[in-house]
């Protein structure tokens, strides 16, 4: 409660406004609760369009920090790290408390799975469309945490102009954004469109959007982070043995 009462929540709704009623009983726990509806129309883009719409609409009115988590956060963030030690805060709570107490972090991924999620040539095609670039990294040059749970400072969001987020949103929700799909032939099937493959590919690029190096370091080895960020939510302590996840 100490942490939640200082947090302003925005619920990004992708499917319907049913979350209004579901979340209402918990709204009093937070400093404020707002709802943002994002429609994908015929192209379902999940967290891609949800996050990009948020940064597009709030670009000039962001808090110092934005913390992005999904409804499936418990699958990617250990909420109970030490069942027999109630004093040990989980990763999300520790991150929020650290930020509220003045710990500065430009960008930090707070998920638990650290691996290479890069599919060639699909990832390279998507990269060029997203960043409007003529070149793209090779598979062995990109490393990051899975599943788009992170905290980012406003200054890092503003490294890119508002036009970038608007154009990126159009890209992931349009036919142009589907051009990288490994579809057979010159057409897209219903399954291709509904597969949400764009978000799977894009999860390895969010840290780059916000100014991090291509190879995002493991938290446990990142000298920029405080100790409490290095010791929580660590699924695989063997950093050099991080598994690959290739499509």
Short mmCIF file of N, CA and C in Angstrom, two decimals, residues 58-238:
data_model
loop_
_atom_site.label_atom_id
_atom_site.label_comp_id
_atom_site.label_asym_id
_atom_site.label_seq_id
_atom_site.Cartn_x
_atom_site.Cartn_y
_atom_site.Cartn_z
N UNK A 58 0.58 10.33 -24.63
CA UNK A 58 1.07 10.95 -23.40
C UNK A 58 2.45 11.60 -23.58
N UNK A 59 2.91 11.68 -24.79
CA UNK A 59 4.28 12.13 -25.06
C UNK A 59 4.61 13.43 -24.34
N UNK A 60 3.71 14.40 -24.37
CA UNK A 60 3.96 15.71 -23.75
C UNK A 60 3.48 15.78 -22.31
N UNK A 61 3.00 14.67 -21.78
CA UNK A 61 2.45 14.69 -20.42
C UNK A 61 2.85 13.43 -19.66
N UNK A 62 4.10 13.03 -19.80
CA UNK A 62 4.59 11.83 -19.14
C UNK A 62 5.04 12.14 -17.71
N UNK A 63 4.90 11.16 -16.83
CA UNK A 63 5.51 11.26 -15.51
C UNK A 63 7.02 11.11 -15.66
N UNK A 64 7.74 11.32 -14.58
CA UNK A 64 9.20 11.15 -14.65
C UNK A 64 9.55 9.75 -15.13
N UNK A 65 8.81 8.76 -14.63
CA UNK A 65 9.04 7.38 -15.04
C UNK A 65 7.74 6.73 -15.50
N UNK A 66 7.87 5.90 -16.51
CA UNK A 66 6.77 5.05 -16.96
C UNK A 66 7.18 3.61 -16.75
N UNK A 67 6.34 2.84 -16.07
CA UNK A 67 6.60 1.42 -15.84
C UNK A 67 5.56 0.63 -16.60
N UNK A 68 6.01 -0.17 -17.54
CA UNK A 68 5.12 -0.96 -18.39
C UNK A 68 5.05 -2.39 -17.87
N UNK A 69 3.86 -2.86 -17.56
CA UNK A 69 3.64 -4.27 -17.22
C UNK A 69 2.37 -4.73 -17.92
N UNK A 70 2.29 -6.03 -18.17
CA UNK A 70 1.13 -6.61 -18.83
C UNK A 70 0.24 -7.32 -17.82
N UNK A 71 -0.90 -7.72 -18.28
CA UNK A 71 -1.82 -8.48 -17.42
C UNK A 71 -1.21 -9.82 -17.01
N UNK A 72 -0.27 -10.33 -17.81
CA UNK A 72 0.36 -11.61 -17.49
C UNK A 72 1.67 -11.41 -16.73
N UNK A 73 1.82 -10.28 -16.06
CA UNK A 73 3.07 -9.97 -15.36
C UNK A 73 3.54 -11.09 -14.42
N UNK A 74 2.66 -11.76 -13.67
CA UNK A 74 3.14 -12.82 -12.77
C UNK A 74 3.88 -13.95 -13.49
N UNK A 75 3.66 -14.10 -14.80
CA UNK A 75 4.38 -15.13 -15.55
C UNK A 75 5.81 -14.71 -15.85
N UNK A 76 6.09 -13.43 -15.77
CA UNK A 76 7.40 -12.92 -16.17
C UNK A 76 8.15 -12.21 -15.07
N UNK A 77 7.46 -11.90 -13.98
CA UNK A 77 8.08 -11.22 -12.85
C UNK A 77 7.74 -12.01 -11.59
N UNK A 78 8.77 -12.42 -10.85
CA UNK A 78 8.53 -13.17 -9.63
C UNK A 78 7.88 -12.26 -8.60
N UNK A 79 6.61 -12.48 -8.30
CA UNK A 79 5.93 -11.68 -7.29
C UNK A 79 6.24 -12.19 -5.88
N UNK A 80 6.55 -13.46 -5.76
CA UNK A 80 6.93 -14.03 -4.47
C UNK A 80 8.29 -14.69 -4.65
N UNK A 81 9.34 -13.97 -4.30
CA UNK A 81 10.69 -14.50 -4.50
C UNK A 81 11.12 -15.39 -3.34
N UNK A 82 10.77 -14.97 -2.12
CA UNK A 82 11.13 -15.73 -0.94
C UNK A 82 9.85 -15.99 -0.13
N UNK A 83 9.18 -17.11 -0.36
CA UNK A 83 7.90 -17.38 0.31
C UNK A 83 7.97 -17.28 1.83
N UNK A 84 9.14 -17.56 2.40
CA UNK A 84 9.27 -17.57 3.85
C UNK A 84 9.86 -16.26 4.39
N UNK A 85 10.02 -15.29 3.50
CA UNK A 85 10.57 -14.01 3.92
C UNK A 85 9.68 -12.89 3.39
N UNK A 86 8.69 -12.51 4.18
CA UNK A 86 7.73 -11.50 3.74
C UNK A 86 8.34 -10.12 3.62
N UNK A 87 9.57 -9.94 4.13
CA UNK A 87 10.20 -8.62 4.07
C UNK A 87 10.89 -8.39 2.73
N UNK A 88 11.05 -9.44 1.93
CA UNK A 88 11.75 -9.31 0.65
C UNK A 88 10.76 -8.91 -0.44
N UNK A 89 10.89 -7.70 -0.94
CA UNK A 89 9.95 -7.17 -1.92
C UNK A 89 10.17 -7.83 -3.28
N UNK A 90 9.09 -8.02 -4.03
CA UNK A 90 9.24 -8.58 -5.36
C UNK A 90 9.82 -7.53 -6.31
N UNK A 91 10.18 -7.96 -7.49
CA UNK A 91 10.91 -7.11 -8.43
C UNK A 91 10.13 -5.85 -8.79
N UNK A 92 8.85 -6.00 -9.08
CA UNK A 92 8.04 -4.86 -9.49
C UNK A 92 7.89 -3.86 -8.36
N UNK A 93 7.58 -4.36 -7.18
CA UNK A 93 7.42 -3.47 -6.03
C UNK A 93 8.75 -2.78 -5.69
N UNK A 94 9.84 -3.53 -5.74
CA UNK A 94 11.15 -2.96 -5.44
C UNK A 94 11.52 -1.88 -6.45
N UNK A 95 11.18 -2.10 -7.72
CA UNK A 95 11.46 -1.10 -8.75
C UNK A 95 10.68 0.18 -8.49
N UNK A 96 9.39 0.03 -8.24
CA UNK A 96 8.56 1.20 -7.96
C UNK A 96 9.04 1.95 -6.73
N UNK A 97 9.36 1.23 -5.68
CA UNK A 97 9.81 1.87 -4.45
C UNK A 97 11.14 2.58 -4.66
N UNK A 98 12.04 1.94 -5.41
CA UNK A 98 13.33 2.57 -5.69
C UNK A 98 13.17 3.88 -6.46
N UNK A 99 12.31 3.87 -7.47
CA UNK A 99 12.08 5.08 -8.26
C UNK A 99 11.45 6.17 -7.41
N UNK A 100 10.49 5.80 -6.58
CA UNK A 100 9.81 6.78 -5.73
C UNK A 100 10.76 7.38 -4.70
N UNK A 101 11.79 6.65 -4.34
CA UNK A 101 12.76 7.14 -3.35
C UNK A 101 13.96 7.82 -3.98
N UNK A 102 13.90 8.02 -5.29
CA UNK A 102 14.92 8.83 -5.93
C UNK A 102 16.04 8.08 -6.62
N UNK A 103 15.94 6.76 -6.71
CA UNK A 103 16.96 6.00 -7.44
C UNK A 103 16.78 6.27 -8.93
N UNK A 104 17.83 6.75 -9.60
CA UNK A 104 17.70 7.10 -11.01
C UNK A 104 18.07 5.91 -11.89
N UNK A 105 17.19 5.59 -12.81
CA UNK A 105 17.45 4.56 -13.81
C UNK A 105 16.89 5.05 -15.13
N UNK A 106 17.72 5.14 -16.15
CA UNK A 106 17.25 5.59 -17.45
C UNK A 106 16.29 4.59 -18.07
N UNK A 107 16.70 3.35 -18.04
CA UNK A 107 15.88 2.26 -18.59
C UNK A 107 16.29 0.98 -17.87
N UNK A 108 15.30 0.18 -17.51
CA UNK A 108 15.62 -1.12 -16.91
C UNK A 108 14.52 -2.11 -17.27
N UNK A 109 14.93 -3.26 -17.79
CA UNK A 109 14.00 -4.35 -18.05
C UNK A 109 13.80 -5.11 -16.75
N UNK A 110 12.57 -5.46 -16.42
CA UNK A 110 12.31 -6.10 -15.13
C UNK A 110 11.75 -7.52 -15.29
N UNK A 111 11.80 -8.06 -16.50
CA UNK A 111 11.39 -9.45 -16.71
C UNK A 111 12.45 -10.41 -16.19
N UNK A 112 12.17 -11.71 -16.29
CA UNK A 112 13.11 -12.70 -15.75
C UNK A 112 13.83 -13.48 -16.84
N UNK A 113 13.29 -13.57 -18.03
CA UNK A 113 13.91 -14.37 -19.09
C UNK A 113 14.83 -13.51 -19.95
N UNK A 114 16.09 -13.87 -19.97
CA UNK A 114 17.10 -13.13 -20.71
C UNK A 114 17.61 -14.02 -21.83
N UNK A 115 17.33 -13.65 -23.08
CA UNK A 115 17.77 -14.48 -24.19
C UNK A 115 17.78 -13.70 -25.50
N UNK A 116 18.27 -14.37 -26.49
CA UNK A 116 18.32 -13.78 -27.83
C UNK A 116 17.04 -14.14 -28.57
N UNK A 117 16.24 -13.13 -28.86
CA UNK A 117 15.00 -13.35 -29.60
C UNK A 117 15.13 -12.60 -30.92
N UNK A 118 15.69 -13.28 -31.90
CA UNK A 118 15.97 -12.62 -33.16
C UNK A 118 15.78 -13.63 -34.28
N UNK A 119 14.91 -13.31 -35.20
CA UNK A 119 14.62 -14.20 -36.32
C UNK A 119 15.05 -13.54 -37.62
N UNK A 120 15.90 -14.21 -38.35
CA UNK A 120 16.35 -13.67 -39.63
C UNK A 120 15.70 -14.46 -40.77
N UNK A 121 15.23 -13.75 -41.80
CA UNK A 121 15.37 -12.30 -42.02
C UNK A 121 14.22 -11.46 -41.47
N UNK A 122 13.22 -12.12 -40.83
CA UNK A 122 12.03 -11.38 -40.42
C UNK A 122 12.35 -10.21 -39.49
N UNK A 123 13.21 -10.45 -38.50
CA UNK A 123 13.55 -9.39 -37.55
C UNK A 123 14.24 -8.23 -38.25
N UNK A 124 15.09 -8.53 -39.20
CA UNK A 124 15.79 -7.47 -39.91
C UNK A 124 14.84 -6.65 -40.78
N UNK A 125 13.89 -7.32 -41.42
CA UNK A 125 12.90 -6.61 -42.23
C UNK A 125 12.05 -5.71 -41.34
N UNK A 126 11.63 -6.26 -40.19
CA UNK A 126 10.81 -5.47 -39.27
C UNK A 126 11.61 -4.28 -38.73
N UNK A 127 12.87 -4.51 -38.38
CA UNK A 127 13.74 -3.44 -37.87
C UNK A 127 13.80 -2.27 -38.86
N UNK A 128 14.01 -2.59 -40.12
CA UNK A 128 14.13 -1.53 -41.14
C UNK A 128 12.83 -0.75 -41.27
N UNK A 129 11.69 -1.45 -41.16
CA UNK A 129 10.42 -0.75 -41.24
C UNK A 129 10.15 0.10 -40.02
N UNK A 130 10.46 -0.43 -38.84
CA UNK A 130 10.21 0.29 -37.59
C UNK A 130 11.07 1.53 -37.46
N UNK A 131 12.36 1.39 -37.73
CA UNK A 131 13.31 2.49 -37.54
C UNK A 131 13.57 3.28 -38.82
N UNK A 132 12.92 2.88 -39.91
CA UNK A 132 13.15 3.53 -41.20
C UNK A 132 14.64 3.54 -41.52
N UNK A 133 15.24 2.39 -41.41
CA UNK A 133 16.69 2.23 -41.58
C UNK A 133 16.98 1.40 -42.81
N UNK A 134 18.13 1.66 -43.41
CA UNK A 134 18.56 0.88 -44.58
C UNK A 134 19.37 -0.34 -44.17
N UNK A 135 19.76 -0.41 -42.91
CA UNK A 135 20.54 -1.54 -42.40
C UNK A 135 19.88 -2.05 -41.12
N UNK A 136 20.25 -3.27 -40.73
CA UNK A 136 19.70 -3.87 -39.51
C UNK A 136 20.77 -4.75 -38.88
N UNK A 137 20.72 -4.94 -37.57
CA UNK A 137 21.72 -5.76 -36.88
C UNK A 137 21.65 -7.22 -37.32
N UNK A 138 22.76 -7.91 -37.12
CA UNK A 138 22.79 -9.34 -37.33
C UNK A 138 22.27 -10.05 -36.08
N UNK A 139 21.97 -11.32 -36.22
CA UNK A 139 21.36 -12.06 -35.12
C UNK A 139 22.21 -12.04 -33.85
N UNK A 140 23.51 -12.14 -33.97
CA UNK A 140 24.38 -12.22 -32.81
C UNK A 140 24.68 -10.87 -32.17
N UNK A 141 24.06 -9.81 -32.65
CA UNK A 141 24.35 -8.48 -32.14
C UNK A 141 23.29 -7.96 -31.18
N UNK A 142 22.18 -8.67 -31.02
CA UNK A 142 21.07 -8.17 -30.21
C UNK A 142 20.76 -9.15 -29.08
N UNK A 143 20.65 -8.61 -27.87
CA UNK A 143 20.31 -9.42 -26.70
C UNK A 143 19.43 -8.59 -25.78
N UNK A 144 18.44 -9.21 -25.17
CA UNK A 144 17.53 -8.43 -24.32
C UNK A 144 16.72 -9.37 -23.44
N UNK A 145 15.87 -8.76 -22.60
CA UNK A 145 14.95 -9.52 -21.77
C UNK A 145 13.62 -9.69 -22.50
N UNK A 146 12.99 -10.78 -22.19
CA UNK A 146 11.72 -11.11 -22.81
C UNK A 146 10.56 -10.28 -22.28
N UNK A 147 9.62 -10.07 -23.15
CA UNK A 147 8.22 -9.86 -22.83
C UNK A 147 7.80 -8.48 -22.37
N UNK A 148 8.66 -7.48 -22.62
CA UNK A 148 8.25 -6.07 -22.58
C UNK A 148 7.67 -5.65 -21.23
N UNK A 149 8.41 -5.93 -20.17
CA UNK A 149 8.12 -5.37 -18.85
C UNK A 149 9.33 -4.52 -18.50
N UNK A 150 9.13 -3.22 -18.34
CA UNK A 150 10.29 -2.34 -18.15
C UNK A 150 9.89 -1.02 -17.50
N UNK A 151 10.90 -0.30 -17.04
CA UNK A 151 10.72 1.07 -16.54
C UNK A 151 11.62 1.97 -17.37
N UNK A 152 11.10 3.15 -17.74
CA UNK A 152 11.87 4.05 -18.59
C UNK A 152 11.67 5.49 -18.12
N UNK A 153 12.74 6.25 -18.11
CA UNK A 153 12.67 7.66 -17.72
C UNK A 153 12.15 8.49 -18.89
N UNK A 154 11.45 9.57 -18.57
CA UNK A 154 10.86 10.43 -19.59
C UNK A 154 11.90 10.93 -20.59
N UNK A 155 13.11 11.22 -20.12
CA UNK A 155 14.15 11.73 -21.02
C UNK A 155 14.52 10.72 -22.09
N UNK A 156 14.43 9.42 -21.76
CA UNK A 156 14.73 8.40 -22.76
C UNK A 156 13.60 8.29 -23.79
N UNK A 157 12.37 8.44 -23.36
CA UNK A 157 11.25 8.45 -24.30
C UNK A 157 11.41 9.60 -25.28
N UNK A 158 11.86 10.75 -24.77
CA UNK A 158 11.98 11.95 -25.60
C UNK A 158 13.24 11.98 -26.45
N UNK A 159 14.06 10.91 -26.38
CA UNK A 159 15.18 10.82 -27.32
C UNK A 159 14.67 10.75 -28.76
N UNK A 160 13.46 10.24 -28.90
CA UNK A 160 12.85 10.14 -30.23
C UNK A 160 11.65 11.09 -30.28
N UNK A 161 11.41 11.70 -31.42
CA UNK A 161 10.30 12.66 -31.53
C UNK A 161 8.95 11.96 -31.48
N UNK A 162 7.93 12.72 -31.21
CA UNK A 162 6.58 12.19 -31.19
C UNK A 162 6.23 11.51 -32.50
N UNK A 163 6.72 12.04 -33.59
CA UNK A 163 6.43 11.47 -34.91
C UNK A 163 6.90 10.03 -35.02
N UNK A 164 7.98 9.67 -34.31
CA UNK A 164 8.46 8.29 -34.35
C UNK A 164 7.40 7.33 -33.79
N UNK A 165 6.84 7.66 -32.63
CA UNK A 165 5.88 6.78 -31.99
C UNK A 165 4.58 6.69 -32.80
N UNK A 166 4.17 7.80 -33.40
CA UNK A 166 2.97 7.78 -34.23
C UNK A 166 3.20 6.93 -35.48
N UNK A 167 4.35 7.10 -36.10
CA UNK A 167 4.64 6.33 -37.30
C UNK A 167 4.81 4.86 -36.97
N UNK A 168 5.46 4.56 -35.84
CA UNK A 168 5.64 3.17 -35.43
C UNK A 168 4.30 2.51 -35.14
N UNK A 169 3.38 3.26 -34.54
CA UNK A 169 2.05 2.73 -34.28
C UNK A 169 1.33 2.40 -35.58
N UNK A 170 1.43 3.29 -36.54
CA UNK A 170 0.82 3.02 -37.85
C UNK A 170 1.46 1.80 -38.50
N UNK A 171 2.76 1.66 -38.31
CA UNK A 171 3.49 0.56 -38.93
C UNK A 171 3.03 -0.80 -38.41
N UNK A 172 2.90 -0.94 -37.08
CA UNK A 172 2.57 -2.24 -36.51
C UNK A 172 1.09 -2.59 -36.66
N UNK A 173 0.28 -1.64 -37.06
CA UNK A 173 -1.16 -1.91 -37.22
C UNK A 173 -1.61 -1.77 -38.66
N UNK A 174 -0.68 -1.90 -39.59
CA UNK A 174 -1.02 -1.73 -41.00
C UNK A 174 -0.46 -2.88 -41.83
N UNK A 175 -0.85 -2.90 -43.08
CA UNK A 175 -0.34 -3.91 -44.00
C UNK A 175 1.16 -3.79 -44.16
N UNK A 176 1.68 -2.56 -44.12
CA UNK A 176 3.13 -2.37 -44.24
C UNK A 176 3.87 -3.10 -43.13
N UNK A 177 3.30 -3.06 -41.93
CA UNK A 177 3.93 -3.72 -40.80
C UNK A 177 3.88 -5.23 -40.89
N UNK A 178 3.03 -5.76 -41.74
CA UNK A 178 2.92 -7.21 -41.91
C UNK A 178 3.81 -7.71 -43.04
N UNK A 179 4.52 -6.83 -43.69
CA UNK A 179 5.31 -7.22 -44.86
C UNK A 179 6.45 -8.16 -44.51
N UNK A 180 6.84 -8.20 -43.23
CA UNK A 180 7.94 -9.05 -42.80
C UNK A 180 7.49 -10.46 -42.46
N UNK A 181 6.18 -10.68 -42.37
CA UNK A 181 5.68 -11.98 -41.95
C UNK A 181 6.15 -13.09 -42.89
N UNK A 182 6.52 -14.22 -42.31
CA UNK A 182 6.97 -15.34 -43.15
C UNK A 182 5.81 -16.06 -43.81
N UNK A 183 4.99 -15.32 -44.53
CA UNK A 183 3.82 -15.90 -45.18
C UNK A 183 4.23 -16.58 -46.48
N UNK A 184 3.46 -17.56 -46.86
CA UNK A 184 3.73 -18.24 -48.12
C UNK A 184 3.00 -17.52 -49.24
N UNK A 185 3.69 -17.31 -50.34
CA UNK A 185 3.05 -16.64 -51.46
C UNK A 185 2.99 -15.14 -51.27
N UNK A 186 2.13 -14.49 -52.02
CA UNK A 186 2.04 -13.02 -52.02
C UNK A 186 0.81 -12.53 -51.26
N UNK A 187 0.28 -13.34 -50.36
CA UNK A 187 -0.92 -12.96 -49.64
C UNK A 187 -0.75 -13.31 -48.15
N UNK A 188 -1.59 -12.71 -47.33
CA UNK A 188 -1.60 -13.00 -45.90
C UNK A 188 -2.89 -13.72 -45.54
N UNK A 189 -2.80 -14.76 -44.78
CA UNK A 189 -3.98 -15.48 -44.35
C UNK A 189 -4.52 -14.84 -43.06
N UNK A 190 -5.69 -15.24 -42.65
CA UNK A 190 -6.25 -14.77 -41.39
C UNK A 190 -5.34 -15.15 -40.23
N UNK A 191 -4.74 -16.34 -40.31
CA UNK A 191 -3.85 -16.79 -39.25
C UNK A 191 -2.60 -15.91 -39.18
N UNK A 192 -2.09 -15.48 -40.34
CA UNK A 192 -0.91 -14.61 -40.36
C UNK A 192 -1.20 -13.30 -39.62
N UNK A 193 -2.36 -12.74 -39.90
CA UNK A 193 -2.72 -11.45 -39.32
C UNK A 193 -2.96 -11.58 -37.82
N UNK A 194 -3.57 -12.70 -37.40
CA UNK A 194 -3.94 -12.87 -36.00
C UNK A 194 -2.79 -13.40 -35.13
N UNK A 195 -1.66 -13.73 -35.73
CA UNK A 195 -0.59 -14.39 -35.01
C UNK A 195 0.16 -13.50 -34.03
N UNK A 196 0.02 -12.17 -34.19
CA UNK A 196 0.70 -11.21 -33.32
C UNK A 196 2.22 -11.37 -33.39
N UNK A 197 2.69 -11.85 -34.53
CA UNK A 197 4.12 -12.09 -34.69
C UNK A 197 4.91 -10.79 -34.58
N UNK A 198 4.32 -9.68 -34.96
CA UNK A 198 5.02 -8.40 -34.91
C UNK A 198 5.48 -8.08 -33.50
N UNK A 199 4.64 -8.33 -32.52
CA UNK A 199 5.02 -8.04 -31.13
C UNK A 199 6.09 -9.00 -30.63
N UNK A 200 6.03 -10.23 -31.10
CA UNK A 200 7.06 -11.19 -30.72
C UNK A 200 8.42 -10.74 -31.23
N UNK A 201 8.45 -10.23 -32.44
CA UNK A 201 9.70 -9.75 -33.01
C UNK A 201 10.14 -8.45 -32.33
N UNK A 202 9.19 -7.57 -32.08
CA UNK A 202 9.52 -6.25 -31.55
C UNK A 202 9.99 -6.29 -30.10
N UNK A 203 9.71 -7.36 -29.36
CA UNK A 203 10.11 -7.39 -27.97
C UNK A 203 11.62 -7.27 -27.80
N UNK A 204 12.39 -7.60 -28.82
CA UNK A 204 13.85 -7.49 -28.75
C UNK A 204 14.35 -6.10 -29.14
N UNK A 205 13.43 -5.16 -29.37
CA UNK A 205 13.81 -3.83 -29.87
C UNK A 205 13.44 -2.68 -28.95
N UNK A 206 12.64 -2.93 -27.92
CA UNK A 206 12.19 -1.83 -27.08
C UNK A 206 13.34 -1.12 -26.39
N UNK A 207 14.32 -1.87 -25.92
CA UNK A 207 15.44 -1.24 -25.23
C UNK A 207 16.22 -0.33 -26.18
N UNK A 208 16.25 -0.69 -27.46
CA UNK A 208 16.94 0.15 -28.45
C UNK A 208 16.15 1.43 -28.71
N UNK A 209 14.84 1.32 -28.75
CA UNK A 209 13.99 2.50 -28.92
C UNK A 209 14.32 3.55 -27.88
N UNK A 210 14.61 3.09 -26.66
CA UNK A 210 14.84 4.01 -25.56
C UNK A 210 16.32 4.24 -25.27
N UNK A 211 17.16 4.06 -26.28
CA UNK A 211 18.54 4.52 -26.18
C UNK A 211 19.55 3.55 -25.61
N UNK A 212 19.18 2.29 -25.40
CA UNK A 212 20.14 1.31 -24.90
C UNK A 212 20.94 0.70 -26.06
N UNK A 213 22.08 0.13 -25.73
CA UNK A 213 22.90 -0.55 -26.73
C UNK A 213 22.17 -1.78 -27.25
N UNK A 214 22.55 -2.24 -28.44
CA UNK A 214 21.91 -3.42 -29.03
C UNK A 214 21.95 -4.60 -28.07
N UNK A 215 23.12 -4.82 -27.47
CA UNK A 215 23.28 -5.94 -26.54
C UNK A 215 22.99 -5.40 -25.14
N UNK A 216 21.74 -5.58 -24.71
CA UNK A 216 21.35 -5.10 -23.39
C UNK A 216 21.92 -6.03 -22.33
N UNK A 217 22.65 -5.50 -21.35
CA UNK A 217 23.32 -6.37 -20.38
C UNK A 217 22.37 -7.00 -19.38
N UNK A 218 22.76 -8.12 -18.84
CA UNK A 218 21.99 -8.71 -17.75
C UNK A 218 22.05 -7.77 -16.55
N UNK A 219 20.96 -7.70 -15.82
CA UNK A 219 20.92 -6.79 -14.67
C UNK A 219 22.02 -7.10 -13.67
N UNK A 220 22.29 -8.38 -13.45
CA UNK A 220 23.29 -8.76 -12.45
C UNK A 220 24.69 -8.29 -12.81
N UNK A 221 24.89 -7.93 -14.08
CA UNK A 221 26.22 -7.49 -14.53
C UNK A 221 26.23 -6.03 -14.98
N UNK A 222 25.14 -5.33 -14.77
CA UNK A 222 25.04 -3.95 -15.23
C UNK A 222 25.52 -3.01 -14.11
N UNK A 223 26.68 -2.37 -14.28
CA UNK A 223 27.21 -1.50 -13.21
C UNK A 223 26.37 -0.26 -12.95
N UNK A 224 25.43 0.04 -13.83
CA UNK A 224 24.60 1.23 -13.66
C UNK A 224 23.47 1.02 -12.66
N UNK A 225 23.16 -0.23 -12.36
CA UNK A 225 22.00 -0.54 -11.53
C UNK A 225 22.36 -0.72 -10.07
N UNK A 226 21.45 -0.36 -9.17
CA UNK A 226 21.68 -0.61 -7.74
C UNK A 226 21.60 -2.09 -7.44
N UNK A 227 22.13 -2.47 -6.30
CA UNK A 227 22.22 -3.89 -5.94
C UNK A 227 20.85 -4.57 -5.92
N UNK A 228 19.83 -3.89 -5.40
CA UNK A 228 18.53 -4.55 -5.29
C UNK A 228 17.94 -4.91 -6.64
N UNK A 229 18.37 -4.23 -7.71
CA UNK A 229 17.91 -4.57 -9.05
C UNK A 229 18.67 -5.76 -9.63
N UNK A 230 19.84 -6.01 -9.11
CA UNK A 230 20.68 -7.09 -9.66
C UNK A 230 20.36 -8.45 -9.07
N UNK A 231 19.76 -8.46 -7.89
CA UNK A 231 19.58 -9.72 -7.17
C UNK A 231 18.15 -10.25 -7.20
N UNK A 232 17.25 -9.52 -7.85
CA UNK A 232 15.86 -9.95 -7.89
C UNK A 232 15.46 -10.42 -9.29
N UNK A 233 14.48 -11.32 -9.30
CA UNK A 233 13.91 -11.81 -10.56
C UNK A 233 14.96 -12.40 -11.48
N UNK A 234 15.86 -13.16 -10.92
CA UNK A 234 16.92 -13.80 -11.69
C UNK A 234 16.55 -15.26 -11.89
N UNK A 235 16.18 -15.58 -13.10
CA UNK A 235 15.76 -16.96 -13.39
C UNK A 235 16.94 -17.84 -13.73
N UNK A 236 17.86 -17.30 -14.51
CA UNK A 236 19.02 -18.08 -14.93
C UNK A 236 20.28 -17.35 -14.49
N UNK A 237 20.90 -17.78 -13.36
CA UNK A 237 22.08 -17.08 -12.86
C UNK A 237 23.31 -17.25 -13.73
N UNK A 238 23.29 -18.22 -14.66
CA UNK A 238 24.45 -18.43 -15.53
C UNK A 238 24.33 -17.54 -16.76
#
